[in-house]
Coordinates of C-alpha atoms in Angstrom, one line a residue:
M102 CA 190.9 108.5 206.0
E103 CA 190.2 106.4 202.8
L104 CA 192.8 105.8 200.1
I105 CA 191.6 105.4 196.5
L106 CA 193.9 104.7 193.6
R107 CA 193.1 105.2 189.9
E108 CA 195.2 104.4 186.9
Y109 CA 195.0 106.4 183.7
N110 CA 196.7 106.3 180.3
L111 CA 196.7 109.9 179.1
K112 CA 196.6 110.3 175.4
L113 CA 198.8 113.1 174.0
K114 CA 197.8 115.5 171.2
H115 CA 201.1 114.9 169.4
T116 CA 203.9 112.3 169.7
F117 CA 206.2 113.9 172.3
T118 CA 209.9 113.4 171.7
I119 CA 212.9 114.4 173.8
S120 CA 216.6 113.4 173.3
R121 CA 216.0 109.9 174.8
E122 CA 212.5 108.8 174.0
S123 CA 209.2 109.3 172.2
I124 CA 205.7 108.8 173.6
D125 CA 202.0 109.0 172.5
F126 CA 200.5 108.0 175.8
Q127 CA 201.5 108.9 179.4
P128 CA 200.5 106.4 182.1
S129 CA 199.5 108.2 185.3
L130 CA 198.4 107.4 188.9
I131 CA 195.7 109.5 190.6
V132 CA 195.6 109.3 194.4
E133 CA 192.4 110.3 196.2
L134 CA 192.2 110.7 200.0
K135 CA 188.8 111.0 201.6
S136 CA 188.0 112.2 205.1
D137 CA 185.1 114.0 206.8
G138 CA 183.3 114.6 203.5
F139 CA 186.3 116.1 201.8
S140 CA 188.5 114.7 199.0
G141 CA 192.1 115.6 198.2
F142 CA 193.8 114.6 194.9
G143 CA 197.4 113.9 193.9
E144 CA 199.2 112.6 190.8
A145 CA 202.4 111.0 189.6
T146 CA 203.2 109.8 186.1
S147 CA 205.4 106.9 185.1
N148 CA 208.9 107.6 183.9
P149 CA 211.3 105.1 182.3
Y150 CA 214.4 107.3 183.0
Y151 CA 213.6 107.0 186.7
K152 CA 212.5 103.4 186.3
T153 CA 209.0 104.2 187.7
T154 CA 205.7 102.6 186.6
V155 CA 202.1 103.1 187.7
P156 CA 201.7 99.4 188.9
M157 CA 204.9 99.8 191.0
M158 CA 203.5 103.0 192.6
M159 CA 200.2 101.3 193.3
Q160 CA 201.9 98.3 194.8
D161 CA 204.0 100.4 197.1
L162 CA 201.0 102.4 198.3
E163 CA 198.9 99.3 198.9
K164 CA 201.7 98.0 201.2
I165 CA 201.1 100.9 203.6
R166 CA 197.4 101.4 203.1
T167 CA 196.7 100.7 206.8
I168 CA 199.3 103.3 207.9
I169 CA 197.8 105.9 205.5
E170 CA 194.2 105.2 206.4
T171 CA 194.7 105.3 210.1
T172 CA 196.3 108.8 209.9
E173 CA 194.0 111.8 210.7
N174 CA 194.5 115.5 211.1
E175 CA 198.3 115.6 211.1
T176 CA 200.0 118.5 209.3
P177 CA 201.4 117.8 205.8
D178 CA 204.9 118.1 207.2
A179 CA 204.2 115.5 209.9
F180 CA 202.4 113.2 207.5
W181 CA 205.3 113.3 205.0
A182 CA 207.8 112.6 207.7
K183 CA 205.7 109.6 208.9
I184 CA 205.3 108.1 205.4
Y185 CA 208.8 108.9 204.0
P186 CA 210.6 105.9 205.6
Y187 CA 208.1 103.5 203.8
L188 CA 208.3 105.2 200.4
K189 CA 211.8 106.7 200.2
H190 CA 212.6 104.1 197.4
D191 CA 209.5 105.4 195.4
M192 CA 209.4 109.2 195.4
F193 CA 206.8 109.2 192.6
A194 CA 204.3 107.4 194.8
L195 CA 205.2 109.6 197.7
C196 CA 204.6 112.7 195.6
A197 CA 201.1 111.5 194.5
L198 CA 200.2 110.8 198.2
D199 CA 201.7 114.1 199.4
L200 CA 199.8 116.2 196.9
A201 CA 196.6 114.5 197.8
Y202 CA 197.2 115.0 201.5
N203 CA 198.1 118.7 201.1
D204 CA 195.0 119.2 199.0
L205 CA 192.8 117.5 201.6
Y206 CA 194.4 119.4 204.5
A207 CA 193.8 122.8 202.8
R208 CA 190.2 121.9 201.9
K209 CA 189.4 121.0 205.5
K210 CA 190.8 124.4 206.5
G211 CA 188.6 126.1 203.9
K212 CA 191.5 127.6 202.0
K213 CA 193.4 127.4 198.8
L214 CA 196.9 126.0 199.2
Y215 CA 198.6 129.3 198.4
E216 CA 196.4 131.0 201.0
L217 CA 197.3 128.4 203.6
W218 CA 201.0 129.1 202.9
N219 CA 200.4 132.9 203.1
Y220 CA 201.7 133.4 199.5
T221 CA 200.5 136.3 197.3
I222 CA 199.9 135.7 193.7
E223 CA 200.2 139.2 192.1
N224 CA 203.6 138.5 190.5
N225 CA 203.2 134.9 189.4
P226 CA 205.5 133.9 186.5
L227 CA 204.1 132.8 183.1
T228 CA 204.4 129.2 182.1
D229 CA 206.2 128.2 179.0
Y230 CA 204.8 125.7 176.4
T231 CA 207.0 122.8 175.3
I232 CA 207.8 122.0 171.7
G233 CA 209.2 118.4 171.5
I234 CA 211.8 117.2 169.0
A235 CA 210.3 116.7 165.6
S236 CA 210.9 117.8 162.0
I237 CA 211.3 121.6 161.8
E238 CA 208.0 121.7 159.9
K239 CA 206.2 119.9 162.6
M240 CA 207.8 122.0 165.3
V241 CA 206.8 125.2 163.5
S242 CA 203.3 123.9 163.1
K243 CA 203.0 123.2 166.8
M244 CA 204.0 126.8 167.6
Q245 CA 201.5 128.1 165.1
E246 CA 198.8 125.8 166.6
L247 CA 199.3 127.5 170.0
P248 CA 200.8 131.0 169.9
W249 CA 202.5 131.5 173.2
P250 CA 204.8 134.1 174.9
I251 CA 207.4 131.6 176.0
Y252 CA 208.4 128.3 174.3
K253 CA 210.5 125.5 175.9
I254 CA 212.3 123.9 173.0
K255 CA 213.5 120.3 173.4
L256 CA 216.9 119.7 171.7
G257 CA 219.7 117.2 171.7
T258 CA 220.1 116.6 167.9
K259 CA 222.9 117.2 165.5
E260 CA 221.0 120.2 164.0
D261 CA 220.1 122.1 167.2
I262 CA 221.2 125.6 166.2
A263 CA 219.6 125.2 162.7
I264 CA 216.4 124.2 164.4
V265 CA 216.3 127.3 166.7
K266 CA 217.3 129.6 163.8
E267 CA 214.3 128.3 161.8
L268 CA 211.9 128.5 164.7
R269 CA 212.9 132.1 165.4
K270 CA 211.7 133.1 162.0
H271 CA 208.2 132.3 163.0
T272 CA 207.8 133.9 166.5
N273 CA 209.2 136.7 168.7
A274 CA 208.5 134.6 171.8
I275 CA 211.1 133.9 174.5
F276 CA 212.9 130.6 174.0
R277 CA 214.1 128.2 176.7
I278 CA 216.2 125.3 175.6
D279 CA 216.2 121.8 177.2
A280 CA 218.8 119.4 175.9
N281 CA 217.9 116.6 178.3
C282 CA 221.5 115.7 179.0
G283 CA 222.2 115.5 175.2
W284 CA 225.3 117.9 174.9
G285 CA 229.0 117.9 176.0
V286 CA 231.0 120.8 177.6
E287 CA 232.3 122.5 174.5
E288 CA 229.0 122.0 172.6
T289 CA 227.1 123.6 175.5
I290 CA 229.5 126.6 175.7
N291 CA 229.5 127.2 172.0
N292 CA 225.8 126.6 171.6
A293 CA 225.1 129.1 174.3
V294 CA 226.8 131.9 172.3
E295 CA 224.7 131.2 169.2
L296 CA 221.5 130.7 171.2
K297 CA 221.8 133.9 173.1
K298 CA 221.8 135.7 169.8
L299 CA 218.5 133.9 169.0
G300 CA 216.6 135.2 172.0
V301 CA 217.2 132.2 174.3
E302 CA 216.6 132.9 178.0
F303 CA 218.4 129.9 179.6
L304 CA 219.6 126.3 179.0
E305 CA 218.1 123.5 181.0
Q306 CA 220.3 120.4 181.9
P307 CA 222.5 120.4 178.8
M308 CA 224.8 117.6 180.0
K309 CA 224.6 114.3 181.9
A310 CA 223.3 114.6 185.4
D311 CA 226.4 113.2 187.3
N312 CA 229.1 115.0 185.4
W313 CA 229.7 117.7 188.0
E314 CA 233.1 118.8 186.7
A315 CA 231.5 119.5 183.3
H316 CA 228.7 121.4 185.0
K317 CA 231.2 123.6 186.8
E318 CA 233.1 124.3 183.6
V319 CA 230.0 125.3 181.8
F320 CA 228.8 127.4 184.8
K321 CA 232.1 129.4 184.6
H322 CA 232.0 130.0 180.8
S323 CA 228.4 129.9 179.5
V324 CA 227.0 133.2 178.3
L325 CA 223.5 131.9 179.2
P326 CA 222.2 130.8 182.6
V327 CA 222.1 127.0 183.1
I328 CA 219.3 125.4 185.1
A329 CA 219.6 122.0 186.7
D330 CA 216.9 119.3 186.2
E331 CA 218.2 115.8 186.2
S332 CA 221.1 116.9 188.5
C333 CA 218.6 118.2 191.1
I334 CA 216.3 115.4 192.2
I335 CA 216.0 115.4 196.0
E336 CA 216.6 118.0 198.8
E337 CA 220.3 117.2 199.2
D338 CA 220.9 118.0 195.6
V339 CA 220.1 121.7 195.9
A340 CA 223.4 122.5 197.8
K341 CA 225.3 120.4 195.2
C342 CA 224.0 122.6 192.4
F343 CA 225.5 125.8 194.0
N344 CA 228.4 127.1 191.9
H345 CA 227.5 124.4 189.3
F346 CA 224.2 125.8 188.0
H347 CA 222.5 129.2 188.0
G348 CA 219.2 127.7 189.1
V349 CA 217.3 124.5 189.9
N350 CA 214.2 123.0 188.4
V351 CA 212.3 121.2 191.1
K352 CA 210.1 118.3 189.9
L353 CA 207.6 117.3 192.5
V354 CA 207.5 113.7 191.4
K355 CA 211.2 113.4 191.8
C356 CA 211.5 114.9 195.2
G357 CA 208.4 113.4 196.8
G358 CA 205.8 116.1 196.6
L359 CA 204.9 119.6 197.6
T360 CA 206.2 119.3 201.1
P361 CA 209.9 118.7 200.2
G362 CA 209.5 120.8 197.0
K363 CA 208.7 123.9 199.1
R364 CA 211.8 123.2 201.2
M365 CA 214.0 122.8 198.1
I366 CA 212.8 126.1 196.8
E367 CA 213.5 127.8 200.1
E368 CA 217.0 126.4 200.2
A369 CA 217.7 127.5 196.6
K370 CA 216.6 131.0 197.4
K371 CA 219.0 131.1 200.4
L372 CA 221.8 130.1 198.0
G373 CA 220.9 132.7 195.5
L374 CA 219.8 130.2 192.9
K375 CA 217.0 130.9 190.5
T376 CA 213.9 128.8 191.2
M377 CA 211.8 126.8 188.8
V378 CA 209.3 124.0 189.0
G379 CA 208.7 121.7 186.0
C380 CA 206.1 119.1 185.1
M381 CA 206.2 115.6 183.8
T382 CA 203.1 115.7 181.4
E383 CA 200.7 115.4 184.2
S384 CA 197.0 116.0 183.9
T385 CA 195.3 119.1 185.5
V386 CA 195.5 117.2 188.9
G387 CA 199.3 117.5 189.1
I388 CA 199.5 120.8 187.2
S389 CA 197.0 122.5 189.7
A390 CA 199.3 121.5 192.6
I391 CA 202.3 123.2 190.9
A392 CA 200.3 126.4 190.5
H393 CA 200.2 127.1 194.2
L394 CA 204.0 127.3 194.3
L395 CA 204.1 130.0 191.6
P396 CA 204.7 133.0 194.0
Q397 CA 208.0 131.4 195.0
L398 CA 209.3 130.8 191.5
D399 CA 211.3 132.7 188.9
Y400 CA 210.3 130.3 186.1
V401 CA 207.7 127.6 185.6
D402 CA 207.1 124.8 183.1
M403 CA 203.5 123.6 183.9
D404 CA 202.1 122.9 180.4
G405 CA 201.6 119.2 180.9
A406 CA 197.8 119.2 180.7
L407 CA 198.0 121.4 177.5
L408 CA 199.8 118.6 175.8
L409 CA 196.9 116.1 176.4
A410 CA 194.3 115.2 173.8
E411 CA 191.8 114.8 176.7
D412 CA 192.2 115.8 180.3
I413 CA 190.8 113.9 183.3
A414 CA 190.2 116.8 185.7
T415 CA 189.3 120.4 186.0
G416 CA 191.3 122.9 188.2
V417 CA 193.7 125.6 187.1
T418 CA 193.3 126.9 183.6
I419 CA 196.1 128.4 181.5
K420 CA 195.7 131.1 178.8
N421 CA 198.6 132.6 176.9
G422 CA 200.9 131.6 179.7
V423 CA 198.8 133.1 182.5
I424 CA 197.6 130.7 185.2
H425 CA 194.1 131.2 186.5
Y426 CA 193.1 129.4 189.8
S427 CA 189.8 127.6 190.1
E428 CA 187.2 128.6 192.7
G429 CA 187.8 125.5 194.8
N430 CA 189.8 125.2 197.9
G431 CA 193.0 123.1 198.2
T432 CA 194.4 122.7 194.7
G433 CA 191.0 123.3 193.3
V434 CA 190.8 120.0 191.4
T435 CA 187.7 118.0 190.5
L436 CA 188.0 114.7 188.6
I437 CA 185.9 114.6 185.4

């Protein structure tokens, strides 16, 4: 098996702002695994909040190149378990590798990933489209640029309720709110009351990740469901979120790929938690991997490639929130 690493700097259509940063470009690593005439592709983007860079990921993968390239025909679960001890400090790199291996494995089997997993796609959820923090005029113009059935609104400002009230005047779409750890307990409980009146479906990670007492207080009193994001990173976190959140947002780059991501979703379902997968402004490479988990999800945020000025791959396509799979096996990705 051959390992190929490619570094990209993905240009965004618009400056993307959340409560803690603004970006115009998103650095990304694409991993390709080649074997027996087949190629599998995976992706992970850099992220300052998690102190992860593309050069760091590439360096960590280069260190175990021989171990990767001498592996053949193991199941994705066995491959992940083999590689995890070497990359447990760098889950983003592990994710890119795991996505590529799952893709390659399914292509060799002549199946799409969801077919390999025996999932049925008839009831897949719609994806939301994210509106980053900006002036109200700019946020409205972004919605008008792409009419959509569900918007995820990034908040964490002093004018959050006013922003949502103004946005509501311009669309009947469902709203989801992501404060990216920007609120406090009383603020969250009070905001939830107002936001419910404005057609908001749920709140995502309103408070700091490690403030578990605060999460429990909001869980008890919020009139809107609250979904964990930064508080749910790896497999062990799912159980912690029980009775602190109403659901969990699994990010593949944070947990180490599709292989542990599937386990996290299964665990969440057993605990009665709502299930969601989110993206990190990946290209169609990463987004296409997420698409195969859709049958297991209540909600999905997989608009990353829609935020790009120019994509680097073909794969799944998204129209008005509906995800359409490509004809190809595996994740169906082809690099442009």
